[in-house]
PDB file of C-alpha atoms in Angstrom:
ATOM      1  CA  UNK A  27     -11.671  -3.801 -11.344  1.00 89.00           C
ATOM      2  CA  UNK A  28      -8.208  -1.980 -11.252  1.00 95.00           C
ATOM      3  CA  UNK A  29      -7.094  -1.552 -14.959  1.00 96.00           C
ATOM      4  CA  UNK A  30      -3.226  -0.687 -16.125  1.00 97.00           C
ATOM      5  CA  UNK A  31      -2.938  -0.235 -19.629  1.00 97.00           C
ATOM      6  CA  UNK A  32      -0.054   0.443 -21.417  1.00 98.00           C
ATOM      7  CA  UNK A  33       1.005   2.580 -18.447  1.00 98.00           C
ATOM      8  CA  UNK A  34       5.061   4.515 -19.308  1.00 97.00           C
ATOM      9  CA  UNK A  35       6.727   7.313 -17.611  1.00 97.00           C
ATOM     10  CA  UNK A  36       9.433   8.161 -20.154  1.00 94.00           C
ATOM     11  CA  UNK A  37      12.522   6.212 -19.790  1.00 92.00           C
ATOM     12  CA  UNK A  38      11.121   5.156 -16.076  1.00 96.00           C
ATOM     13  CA  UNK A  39       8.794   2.857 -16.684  1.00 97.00           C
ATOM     14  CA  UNK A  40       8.452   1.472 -19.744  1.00 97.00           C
ATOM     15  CA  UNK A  41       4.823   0.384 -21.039  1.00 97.00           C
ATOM     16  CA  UNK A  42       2.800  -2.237 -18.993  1.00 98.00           C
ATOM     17  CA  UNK A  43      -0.109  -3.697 -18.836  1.00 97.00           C
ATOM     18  CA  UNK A  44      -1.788  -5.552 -15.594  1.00 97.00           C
ATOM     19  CA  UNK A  45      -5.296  -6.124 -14.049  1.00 96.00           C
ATOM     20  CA  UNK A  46      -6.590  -6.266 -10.476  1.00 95.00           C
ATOM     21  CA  UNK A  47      -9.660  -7.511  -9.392  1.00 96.00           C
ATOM     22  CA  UNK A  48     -11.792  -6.059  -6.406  1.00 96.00           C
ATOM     23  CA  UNK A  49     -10.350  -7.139  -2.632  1.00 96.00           C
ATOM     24  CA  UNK A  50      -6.937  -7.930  -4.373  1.00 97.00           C
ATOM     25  CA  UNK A  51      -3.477  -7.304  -2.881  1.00 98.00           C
ATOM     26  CA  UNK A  52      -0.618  -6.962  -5.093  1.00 98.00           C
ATOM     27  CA  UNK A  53       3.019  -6.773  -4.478  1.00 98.00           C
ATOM     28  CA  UNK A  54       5.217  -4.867  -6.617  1.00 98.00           C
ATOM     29  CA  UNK A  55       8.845  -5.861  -5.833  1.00 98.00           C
ATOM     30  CA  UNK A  56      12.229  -5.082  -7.680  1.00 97.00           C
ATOM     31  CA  UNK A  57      15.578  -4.066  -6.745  1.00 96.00           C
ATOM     32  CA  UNK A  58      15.850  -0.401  -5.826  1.00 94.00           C
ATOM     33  CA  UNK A  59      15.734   1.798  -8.750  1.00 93.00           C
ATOM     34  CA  UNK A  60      13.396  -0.536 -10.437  1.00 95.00           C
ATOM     35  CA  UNK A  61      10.643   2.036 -10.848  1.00 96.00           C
ATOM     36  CA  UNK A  62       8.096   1.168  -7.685  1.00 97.00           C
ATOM     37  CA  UNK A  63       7.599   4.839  -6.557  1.00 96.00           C
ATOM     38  CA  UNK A  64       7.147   5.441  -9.989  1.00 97.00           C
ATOM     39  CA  UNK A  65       4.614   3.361 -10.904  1.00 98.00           C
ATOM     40  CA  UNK A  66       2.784   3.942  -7.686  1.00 98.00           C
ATOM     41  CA  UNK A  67       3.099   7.579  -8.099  1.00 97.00           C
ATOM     42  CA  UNK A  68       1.419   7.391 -11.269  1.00 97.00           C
ATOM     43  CA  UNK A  69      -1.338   4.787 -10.952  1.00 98.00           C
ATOM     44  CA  UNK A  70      -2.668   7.538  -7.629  1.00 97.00           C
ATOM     45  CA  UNK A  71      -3.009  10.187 -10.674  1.00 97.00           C
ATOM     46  CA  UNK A  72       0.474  12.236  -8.730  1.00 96.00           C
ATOM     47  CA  UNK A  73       2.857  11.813 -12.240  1.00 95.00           C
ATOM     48  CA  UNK A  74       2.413  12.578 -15.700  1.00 95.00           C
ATOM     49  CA  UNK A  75       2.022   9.038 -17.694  1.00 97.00           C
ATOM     50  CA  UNK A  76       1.414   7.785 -20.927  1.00 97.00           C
ATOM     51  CA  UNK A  77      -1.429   4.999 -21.262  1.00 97.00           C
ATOM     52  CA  UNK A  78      -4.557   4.460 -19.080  1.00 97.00           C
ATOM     53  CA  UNK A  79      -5.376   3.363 -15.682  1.00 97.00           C
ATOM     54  CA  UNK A  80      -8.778   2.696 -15.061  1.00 97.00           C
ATOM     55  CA  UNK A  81     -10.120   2.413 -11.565  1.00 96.00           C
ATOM     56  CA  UNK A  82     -14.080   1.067 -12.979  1.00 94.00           C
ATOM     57  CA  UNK A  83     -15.340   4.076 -14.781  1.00 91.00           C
ATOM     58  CA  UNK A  84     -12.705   6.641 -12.885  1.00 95.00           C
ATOM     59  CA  UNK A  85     -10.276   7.617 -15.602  1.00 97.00           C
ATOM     60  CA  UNK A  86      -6.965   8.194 -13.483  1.00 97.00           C
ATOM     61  CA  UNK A  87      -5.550  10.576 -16.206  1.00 95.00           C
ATOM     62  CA  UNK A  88      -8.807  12.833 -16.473  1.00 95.00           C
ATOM     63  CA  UNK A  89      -9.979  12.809 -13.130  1.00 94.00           C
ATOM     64  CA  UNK A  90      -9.499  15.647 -10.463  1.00 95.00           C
ATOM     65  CA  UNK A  91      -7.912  15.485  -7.401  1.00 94.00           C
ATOM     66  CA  UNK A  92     -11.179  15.526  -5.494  1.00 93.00           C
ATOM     67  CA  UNK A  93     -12.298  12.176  -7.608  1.00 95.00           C
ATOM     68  CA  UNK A  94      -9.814  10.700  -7.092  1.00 95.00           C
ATOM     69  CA  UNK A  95      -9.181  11.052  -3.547  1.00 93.00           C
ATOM     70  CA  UNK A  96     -12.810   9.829  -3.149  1.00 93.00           C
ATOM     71  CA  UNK A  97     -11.822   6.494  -4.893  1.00 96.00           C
ATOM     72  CA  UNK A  98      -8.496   5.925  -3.982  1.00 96.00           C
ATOM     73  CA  UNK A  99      -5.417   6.581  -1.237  1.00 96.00           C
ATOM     74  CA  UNK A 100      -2.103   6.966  -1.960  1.00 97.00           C
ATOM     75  CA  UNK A 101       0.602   6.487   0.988  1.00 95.00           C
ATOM     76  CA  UNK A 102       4.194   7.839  -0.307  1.00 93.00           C
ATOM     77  CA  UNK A 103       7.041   6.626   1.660  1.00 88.00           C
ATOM     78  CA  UNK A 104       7.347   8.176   4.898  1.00 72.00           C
ATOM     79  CA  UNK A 105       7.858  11.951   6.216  1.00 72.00           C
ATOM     80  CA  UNK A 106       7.319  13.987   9.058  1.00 72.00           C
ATOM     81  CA  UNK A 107       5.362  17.204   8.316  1.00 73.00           C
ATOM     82  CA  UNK A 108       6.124  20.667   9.177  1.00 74.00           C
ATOM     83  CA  UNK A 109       3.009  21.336  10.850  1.00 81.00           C
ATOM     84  CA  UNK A 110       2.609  21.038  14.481  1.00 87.00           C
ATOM     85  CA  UNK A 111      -1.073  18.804  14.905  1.00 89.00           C
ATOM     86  CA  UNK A 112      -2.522  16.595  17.764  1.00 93.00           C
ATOM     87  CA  UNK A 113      -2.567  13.287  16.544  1.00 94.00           C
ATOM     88  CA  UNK A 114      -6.628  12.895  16.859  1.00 93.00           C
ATOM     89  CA  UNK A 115      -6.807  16.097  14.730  1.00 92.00           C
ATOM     90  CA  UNK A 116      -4.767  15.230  12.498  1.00 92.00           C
ATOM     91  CA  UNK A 117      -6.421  11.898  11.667  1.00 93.00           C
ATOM     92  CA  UNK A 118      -9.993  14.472  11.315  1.00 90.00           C
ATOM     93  CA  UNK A 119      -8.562  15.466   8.504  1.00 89.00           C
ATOM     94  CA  UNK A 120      -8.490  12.426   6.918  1.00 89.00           C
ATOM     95  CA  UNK A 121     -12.104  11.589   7.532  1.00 88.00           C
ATOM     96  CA  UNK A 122     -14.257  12.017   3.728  1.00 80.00           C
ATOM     97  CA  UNK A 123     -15.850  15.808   3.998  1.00 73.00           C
ATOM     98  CA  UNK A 124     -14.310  15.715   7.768  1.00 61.00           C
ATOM     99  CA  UNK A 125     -17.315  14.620   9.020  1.00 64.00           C
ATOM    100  CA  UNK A 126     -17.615  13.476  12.348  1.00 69.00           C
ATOM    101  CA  UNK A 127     -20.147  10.884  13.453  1.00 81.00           C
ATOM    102  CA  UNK A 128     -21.249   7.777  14.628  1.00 84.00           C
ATOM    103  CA  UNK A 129     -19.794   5.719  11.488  1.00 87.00           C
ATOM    104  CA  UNK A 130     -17.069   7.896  11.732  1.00 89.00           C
ATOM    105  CA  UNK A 131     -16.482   7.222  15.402  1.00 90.00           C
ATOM    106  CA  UNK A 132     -16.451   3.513  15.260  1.00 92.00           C
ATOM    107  CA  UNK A 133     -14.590   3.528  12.233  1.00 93.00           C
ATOM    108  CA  UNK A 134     -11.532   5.515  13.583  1.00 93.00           C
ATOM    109  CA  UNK A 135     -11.728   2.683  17.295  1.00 94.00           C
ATOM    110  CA  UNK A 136     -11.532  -0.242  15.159  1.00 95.00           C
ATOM    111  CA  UNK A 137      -8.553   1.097  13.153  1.00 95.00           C
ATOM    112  CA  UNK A 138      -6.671   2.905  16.295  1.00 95.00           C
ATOM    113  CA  UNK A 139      -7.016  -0.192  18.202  1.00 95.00           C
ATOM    114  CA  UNK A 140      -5.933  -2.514  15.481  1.00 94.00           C
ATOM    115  CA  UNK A 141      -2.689  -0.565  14.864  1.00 95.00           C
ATOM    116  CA  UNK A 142      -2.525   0.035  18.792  1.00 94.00           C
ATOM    117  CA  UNK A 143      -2.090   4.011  18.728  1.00 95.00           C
ATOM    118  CA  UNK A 144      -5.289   4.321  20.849  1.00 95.00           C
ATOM    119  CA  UNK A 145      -2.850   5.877  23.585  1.00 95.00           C
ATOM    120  CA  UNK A 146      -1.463   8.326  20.674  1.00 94.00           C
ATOM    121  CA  UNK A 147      -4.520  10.066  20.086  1.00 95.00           C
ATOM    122  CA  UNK A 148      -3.752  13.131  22.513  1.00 94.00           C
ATOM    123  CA  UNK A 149      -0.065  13.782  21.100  1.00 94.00           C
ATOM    124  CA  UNK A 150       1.868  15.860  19.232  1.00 93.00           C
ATOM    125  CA  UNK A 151       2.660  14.185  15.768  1.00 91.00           C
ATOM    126  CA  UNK A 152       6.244  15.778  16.457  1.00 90.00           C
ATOM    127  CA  UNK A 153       6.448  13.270  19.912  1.00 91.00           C
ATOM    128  CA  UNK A 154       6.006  10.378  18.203  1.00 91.00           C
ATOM    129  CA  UNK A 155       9.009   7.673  17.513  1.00 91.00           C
ATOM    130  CA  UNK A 156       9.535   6.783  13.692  1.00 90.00           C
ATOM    131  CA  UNK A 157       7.333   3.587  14.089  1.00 92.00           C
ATOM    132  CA  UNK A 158       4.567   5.191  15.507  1.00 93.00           C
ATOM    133  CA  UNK A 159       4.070   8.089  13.184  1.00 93.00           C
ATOM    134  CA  UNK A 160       3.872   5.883  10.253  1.00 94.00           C
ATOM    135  CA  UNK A 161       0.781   3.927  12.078  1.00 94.00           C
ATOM    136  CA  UNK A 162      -0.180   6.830  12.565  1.00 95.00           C
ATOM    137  CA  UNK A 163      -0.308   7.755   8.216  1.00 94.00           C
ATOM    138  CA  UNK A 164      -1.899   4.202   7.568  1.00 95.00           C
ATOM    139  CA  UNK A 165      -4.710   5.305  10.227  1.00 96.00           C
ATOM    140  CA  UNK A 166      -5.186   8.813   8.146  1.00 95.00           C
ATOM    141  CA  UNK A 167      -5.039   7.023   4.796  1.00 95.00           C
ATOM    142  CA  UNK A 168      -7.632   3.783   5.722  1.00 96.00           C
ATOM    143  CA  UNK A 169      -9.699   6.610   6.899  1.00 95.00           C
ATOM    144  CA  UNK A 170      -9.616   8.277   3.834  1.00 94.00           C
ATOM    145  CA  UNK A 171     -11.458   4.901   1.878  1.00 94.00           C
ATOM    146  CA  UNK A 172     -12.865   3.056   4.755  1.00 94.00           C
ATOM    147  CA  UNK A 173     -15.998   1.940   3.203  1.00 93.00           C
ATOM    148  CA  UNK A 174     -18.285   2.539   5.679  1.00 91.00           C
ATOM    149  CA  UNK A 175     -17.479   6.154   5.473  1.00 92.00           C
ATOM    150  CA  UNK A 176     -16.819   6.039   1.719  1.00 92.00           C
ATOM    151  CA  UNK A 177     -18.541   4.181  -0.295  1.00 92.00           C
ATOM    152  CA  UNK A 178     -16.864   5.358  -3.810  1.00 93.00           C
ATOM    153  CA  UNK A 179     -13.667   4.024  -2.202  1.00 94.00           C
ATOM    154  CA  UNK A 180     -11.738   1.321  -4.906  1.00 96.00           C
ATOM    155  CA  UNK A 181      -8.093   1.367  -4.059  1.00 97.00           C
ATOM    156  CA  UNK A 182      -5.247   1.825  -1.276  1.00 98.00           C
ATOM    157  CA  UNK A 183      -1.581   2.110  -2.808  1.00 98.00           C
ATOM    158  CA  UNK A 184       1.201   2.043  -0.648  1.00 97.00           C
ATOM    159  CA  UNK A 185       4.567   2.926  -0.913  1.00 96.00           C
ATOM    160  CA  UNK A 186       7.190   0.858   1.056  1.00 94.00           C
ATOM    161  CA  UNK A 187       4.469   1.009   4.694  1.00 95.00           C
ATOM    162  CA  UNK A 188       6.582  -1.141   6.682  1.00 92.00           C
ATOM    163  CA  UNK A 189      10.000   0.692   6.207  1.00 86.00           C
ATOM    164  CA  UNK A 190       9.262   2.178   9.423  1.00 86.00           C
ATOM    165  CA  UNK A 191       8.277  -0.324  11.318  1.00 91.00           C
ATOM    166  CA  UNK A 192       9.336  -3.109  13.668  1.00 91.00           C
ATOM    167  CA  UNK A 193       8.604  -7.405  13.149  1.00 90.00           C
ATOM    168  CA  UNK A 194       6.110  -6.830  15.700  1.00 89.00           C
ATOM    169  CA  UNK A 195       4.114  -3.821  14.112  1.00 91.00           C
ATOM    170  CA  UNK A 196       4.507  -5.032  10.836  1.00 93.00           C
ATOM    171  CA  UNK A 197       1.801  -7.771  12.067  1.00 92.00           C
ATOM    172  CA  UNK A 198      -0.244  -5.061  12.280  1.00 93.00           C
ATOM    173  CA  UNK A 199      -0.043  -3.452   8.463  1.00 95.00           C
ATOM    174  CA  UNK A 200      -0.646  -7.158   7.313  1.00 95.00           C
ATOM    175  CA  UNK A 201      -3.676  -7.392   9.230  1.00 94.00           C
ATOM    176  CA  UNK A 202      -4.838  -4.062   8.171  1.00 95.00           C
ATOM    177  CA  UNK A 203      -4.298  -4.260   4.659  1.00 96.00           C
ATOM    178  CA  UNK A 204      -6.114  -7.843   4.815  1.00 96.00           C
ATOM    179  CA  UNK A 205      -9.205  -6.636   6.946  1.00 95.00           C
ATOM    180  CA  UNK A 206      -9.688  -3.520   4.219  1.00 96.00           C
ATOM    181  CA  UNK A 207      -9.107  -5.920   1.168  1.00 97.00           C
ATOM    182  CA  UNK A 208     -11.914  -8.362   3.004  1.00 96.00           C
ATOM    183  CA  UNK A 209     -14.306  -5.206   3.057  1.00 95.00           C
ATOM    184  CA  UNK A 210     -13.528  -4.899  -1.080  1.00 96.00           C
ATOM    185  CA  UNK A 211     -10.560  -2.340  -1.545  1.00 97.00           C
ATOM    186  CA  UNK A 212      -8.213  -3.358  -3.471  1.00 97.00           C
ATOM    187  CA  UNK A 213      -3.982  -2.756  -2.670  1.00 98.00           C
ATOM    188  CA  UNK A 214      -1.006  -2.004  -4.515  1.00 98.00           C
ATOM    189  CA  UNK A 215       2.277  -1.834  -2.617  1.00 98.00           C
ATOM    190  CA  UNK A 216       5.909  -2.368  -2.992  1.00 97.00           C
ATOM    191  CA  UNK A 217       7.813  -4.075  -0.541  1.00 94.00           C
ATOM    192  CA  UNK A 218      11.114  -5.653  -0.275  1.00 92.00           C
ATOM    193  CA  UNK A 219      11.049  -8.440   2.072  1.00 93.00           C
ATOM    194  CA  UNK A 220       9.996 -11.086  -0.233  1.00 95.00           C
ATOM    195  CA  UNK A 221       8.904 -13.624   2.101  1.00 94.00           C
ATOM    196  CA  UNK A 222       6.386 -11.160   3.139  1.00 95.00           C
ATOM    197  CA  UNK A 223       5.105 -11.003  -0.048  1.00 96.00           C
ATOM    198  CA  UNK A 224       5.139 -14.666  -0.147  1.00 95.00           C
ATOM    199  CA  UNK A 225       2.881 -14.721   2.848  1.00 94.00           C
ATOM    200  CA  UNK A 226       0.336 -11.856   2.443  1.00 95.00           C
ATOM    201  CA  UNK A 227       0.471 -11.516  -1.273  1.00 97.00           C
ATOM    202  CA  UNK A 228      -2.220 -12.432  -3.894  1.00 96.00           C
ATOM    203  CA  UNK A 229      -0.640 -11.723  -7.133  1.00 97.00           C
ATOM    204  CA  UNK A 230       2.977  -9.843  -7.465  1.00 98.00           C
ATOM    205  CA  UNK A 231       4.627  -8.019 -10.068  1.00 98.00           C
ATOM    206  CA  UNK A 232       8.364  -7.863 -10.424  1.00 98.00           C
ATOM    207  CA  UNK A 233      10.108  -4.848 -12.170  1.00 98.00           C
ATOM    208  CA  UNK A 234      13.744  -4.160 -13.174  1.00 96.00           C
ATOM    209  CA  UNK A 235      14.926  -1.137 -14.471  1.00 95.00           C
ATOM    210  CA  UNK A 236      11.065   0.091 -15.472  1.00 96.00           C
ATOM    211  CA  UNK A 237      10.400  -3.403 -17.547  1.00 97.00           C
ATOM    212  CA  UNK A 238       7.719  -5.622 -16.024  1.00 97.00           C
ATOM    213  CA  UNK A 239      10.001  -8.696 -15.869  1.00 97.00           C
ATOM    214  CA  UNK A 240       6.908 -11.002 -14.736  1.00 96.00           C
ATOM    215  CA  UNK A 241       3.615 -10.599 -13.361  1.00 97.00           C
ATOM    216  CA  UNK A 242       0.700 -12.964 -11.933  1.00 96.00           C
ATOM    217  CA  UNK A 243       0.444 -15.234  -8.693  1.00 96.00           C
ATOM    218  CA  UNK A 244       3.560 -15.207  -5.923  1.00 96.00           C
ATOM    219  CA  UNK A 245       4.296 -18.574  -6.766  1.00 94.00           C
ATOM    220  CA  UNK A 246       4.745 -17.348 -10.764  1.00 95.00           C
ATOM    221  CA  UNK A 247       6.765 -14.472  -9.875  1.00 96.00           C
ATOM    222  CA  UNK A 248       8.396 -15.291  -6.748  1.00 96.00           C
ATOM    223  CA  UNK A 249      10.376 -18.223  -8.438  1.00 95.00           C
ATOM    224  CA  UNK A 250      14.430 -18.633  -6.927  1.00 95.00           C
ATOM    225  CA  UNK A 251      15.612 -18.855 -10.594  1.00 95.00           C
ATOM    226  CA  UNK A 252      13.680 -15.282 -11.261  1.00 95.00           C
ATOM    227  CA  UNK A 253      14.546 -13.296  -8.201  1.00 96.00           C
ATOM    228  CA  UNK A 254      18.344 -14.465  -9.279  1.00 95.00           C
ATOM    229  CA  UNK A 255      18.247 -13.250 -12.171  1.00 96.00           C
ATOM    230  CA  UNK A 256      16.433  -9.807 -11.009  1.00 96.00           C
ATOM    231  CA  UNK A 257      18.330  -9.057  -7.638  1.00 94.00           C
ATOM    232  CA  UNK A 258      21.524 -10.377  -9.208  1.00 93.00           C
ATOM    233  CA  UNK A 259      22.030 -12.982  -5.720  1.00 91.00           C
ATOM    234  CA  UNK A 260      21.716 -16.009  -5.280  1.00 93.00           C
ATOM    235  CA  UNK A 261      17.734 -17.023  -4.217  1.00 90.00           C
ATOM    236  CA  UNK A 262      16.680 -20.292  -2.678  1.00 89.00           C
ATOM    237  CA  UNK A 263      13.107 -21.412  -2.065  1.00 89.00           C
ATOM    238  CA  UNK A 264      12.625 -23.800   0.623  1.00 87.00           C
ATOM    239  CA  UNK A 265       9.539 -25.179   2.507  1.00 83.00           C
ATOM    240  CA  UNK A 266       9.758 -24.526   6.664  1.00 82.00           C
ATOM    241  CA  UNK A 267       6.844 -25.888   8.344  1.00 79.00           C
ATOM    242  CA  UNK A 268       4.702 -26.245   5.209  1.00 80.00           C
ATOM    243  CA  UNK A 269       5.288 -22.596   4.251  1.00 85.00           C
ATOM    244  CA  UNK A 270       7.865 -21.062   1.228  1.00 86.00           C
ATOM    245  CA  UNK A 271      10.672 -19.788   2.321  1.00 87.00           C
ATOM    246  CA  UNK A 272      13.196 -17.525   0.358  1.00 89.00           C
ATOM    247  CA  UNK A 273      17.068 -17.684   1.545  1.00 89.00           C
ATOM    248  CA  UNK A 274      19.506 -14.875  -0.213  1.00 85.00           C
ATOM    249  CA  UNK A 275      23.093 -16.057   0.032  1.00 80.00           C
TER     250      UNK A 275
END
């Protein structure tokens, strides 16, 4: 179990508490400014907080870098690198003590072919369109925690993943992030299309200026009368073809 306690960054984030339970995916949503990058960037052990955040018997706060890269990944909103790397070496180095071998192998064909940048592998990271670099990241960063190569692995975060991507690719980021939380990882990301969260969300937590405004299932959070309030618009939830739908006028 993931465990947030008491969790502040100054005047950013103010103290919360939540819980998250092994294979979970959690949303965290807000307006912008709201603190998401914050809190992300301190539950992956990157920002000074105040509090605890437990991942098991990991420590966030007292661990090193190395321990906690074996037990959790942390994708930050996107950026192109400086460095000049092939795309296949480049995911190498994601691979837990680099190692290359039959696991290994397999591991990096189911994820290349899931996120379809099996044709990528040969490139320049400095070729690549916007879209396909940041399939590119979630490839590096799954590898990093994919449990048959690591079994220590606990928790993915990720920080807006599908601001680079297309309707069609973003299929793929849902599947992955379902197919790792299947395997036992469990997620934390922000996002900001809501009815995303309110299809591929377990539990979401909604922020607003650093205060936790509510946390728990979708359908607790993800109320019209809430996200009003929050996002200052007005929110309508309607039912299309059995599903819940949000509308922002």
């Amino acid at each position: 179990m993931i465990r947030v306690d008491h969790l502040s960054v100054g005047s950013r984030i103010l103290p919360l508490s939540f819980s998250l339970n092994r294979g979970e995916v959690l949303h965290v949503i807000g307006p912008n400014g709201s603190g998401k990058s914050t809190l992300l960037t301190s539950i992956a052990g990157l920002l000074d907080f105040e509090g605890d955040v437990l991942m098991n018997d990991v420590n966030v706060g007292e661990s090193s870098l190395e321990v906690l890269a074996m037990n959790r990944a942390f994708l930050s909103q996107s950026s192109h690198p400086a460095f000049n790397l092939d795309v296949s070496f480049y995911l190498s180095l994601s691979l837990p003590h680099h190692k290359v071998n039959a696991d290994a192998e397999q591991a990096l064909k189911e994820l290349t072919d899931l996120l379809e940048i099996t044709d990528k592998l040969h490139r320049s990271i400095h070729q690549l369109s916007g879209g396909e670099w940041q399939r590119v990241r979630l490839c590096a960063i799954c590898l990093q925690i994919w449990p048959s190569l690591n079994p220590n692995a606990q928790l993915l975060i990720l920080d807006e993943p599908a601001a680079s991507l297309d309707i069609g690719q973003e299929v793929f980021l849902y599947r992955l992030i379902r197919k790792l939380a299947d395997k036992g990882v469990s997620v934390i990301m922000s996002n900001h299309d809501l009815n995303r969260t309110l299809k591929y969300a377990d539990n979401a937590l909604l922020l607003d200026n650093g205060v936790m405004q509510s946390y728990g299932s979708v359908a607790k959070v993800c109320t019209a009368e809430e996200l009003s309030r929050v996002f200052k618009a007005s929110v309508e939830k309607i039912q299309f073809k059995e599903q819940p739908v949000l509308i922002f006028n």
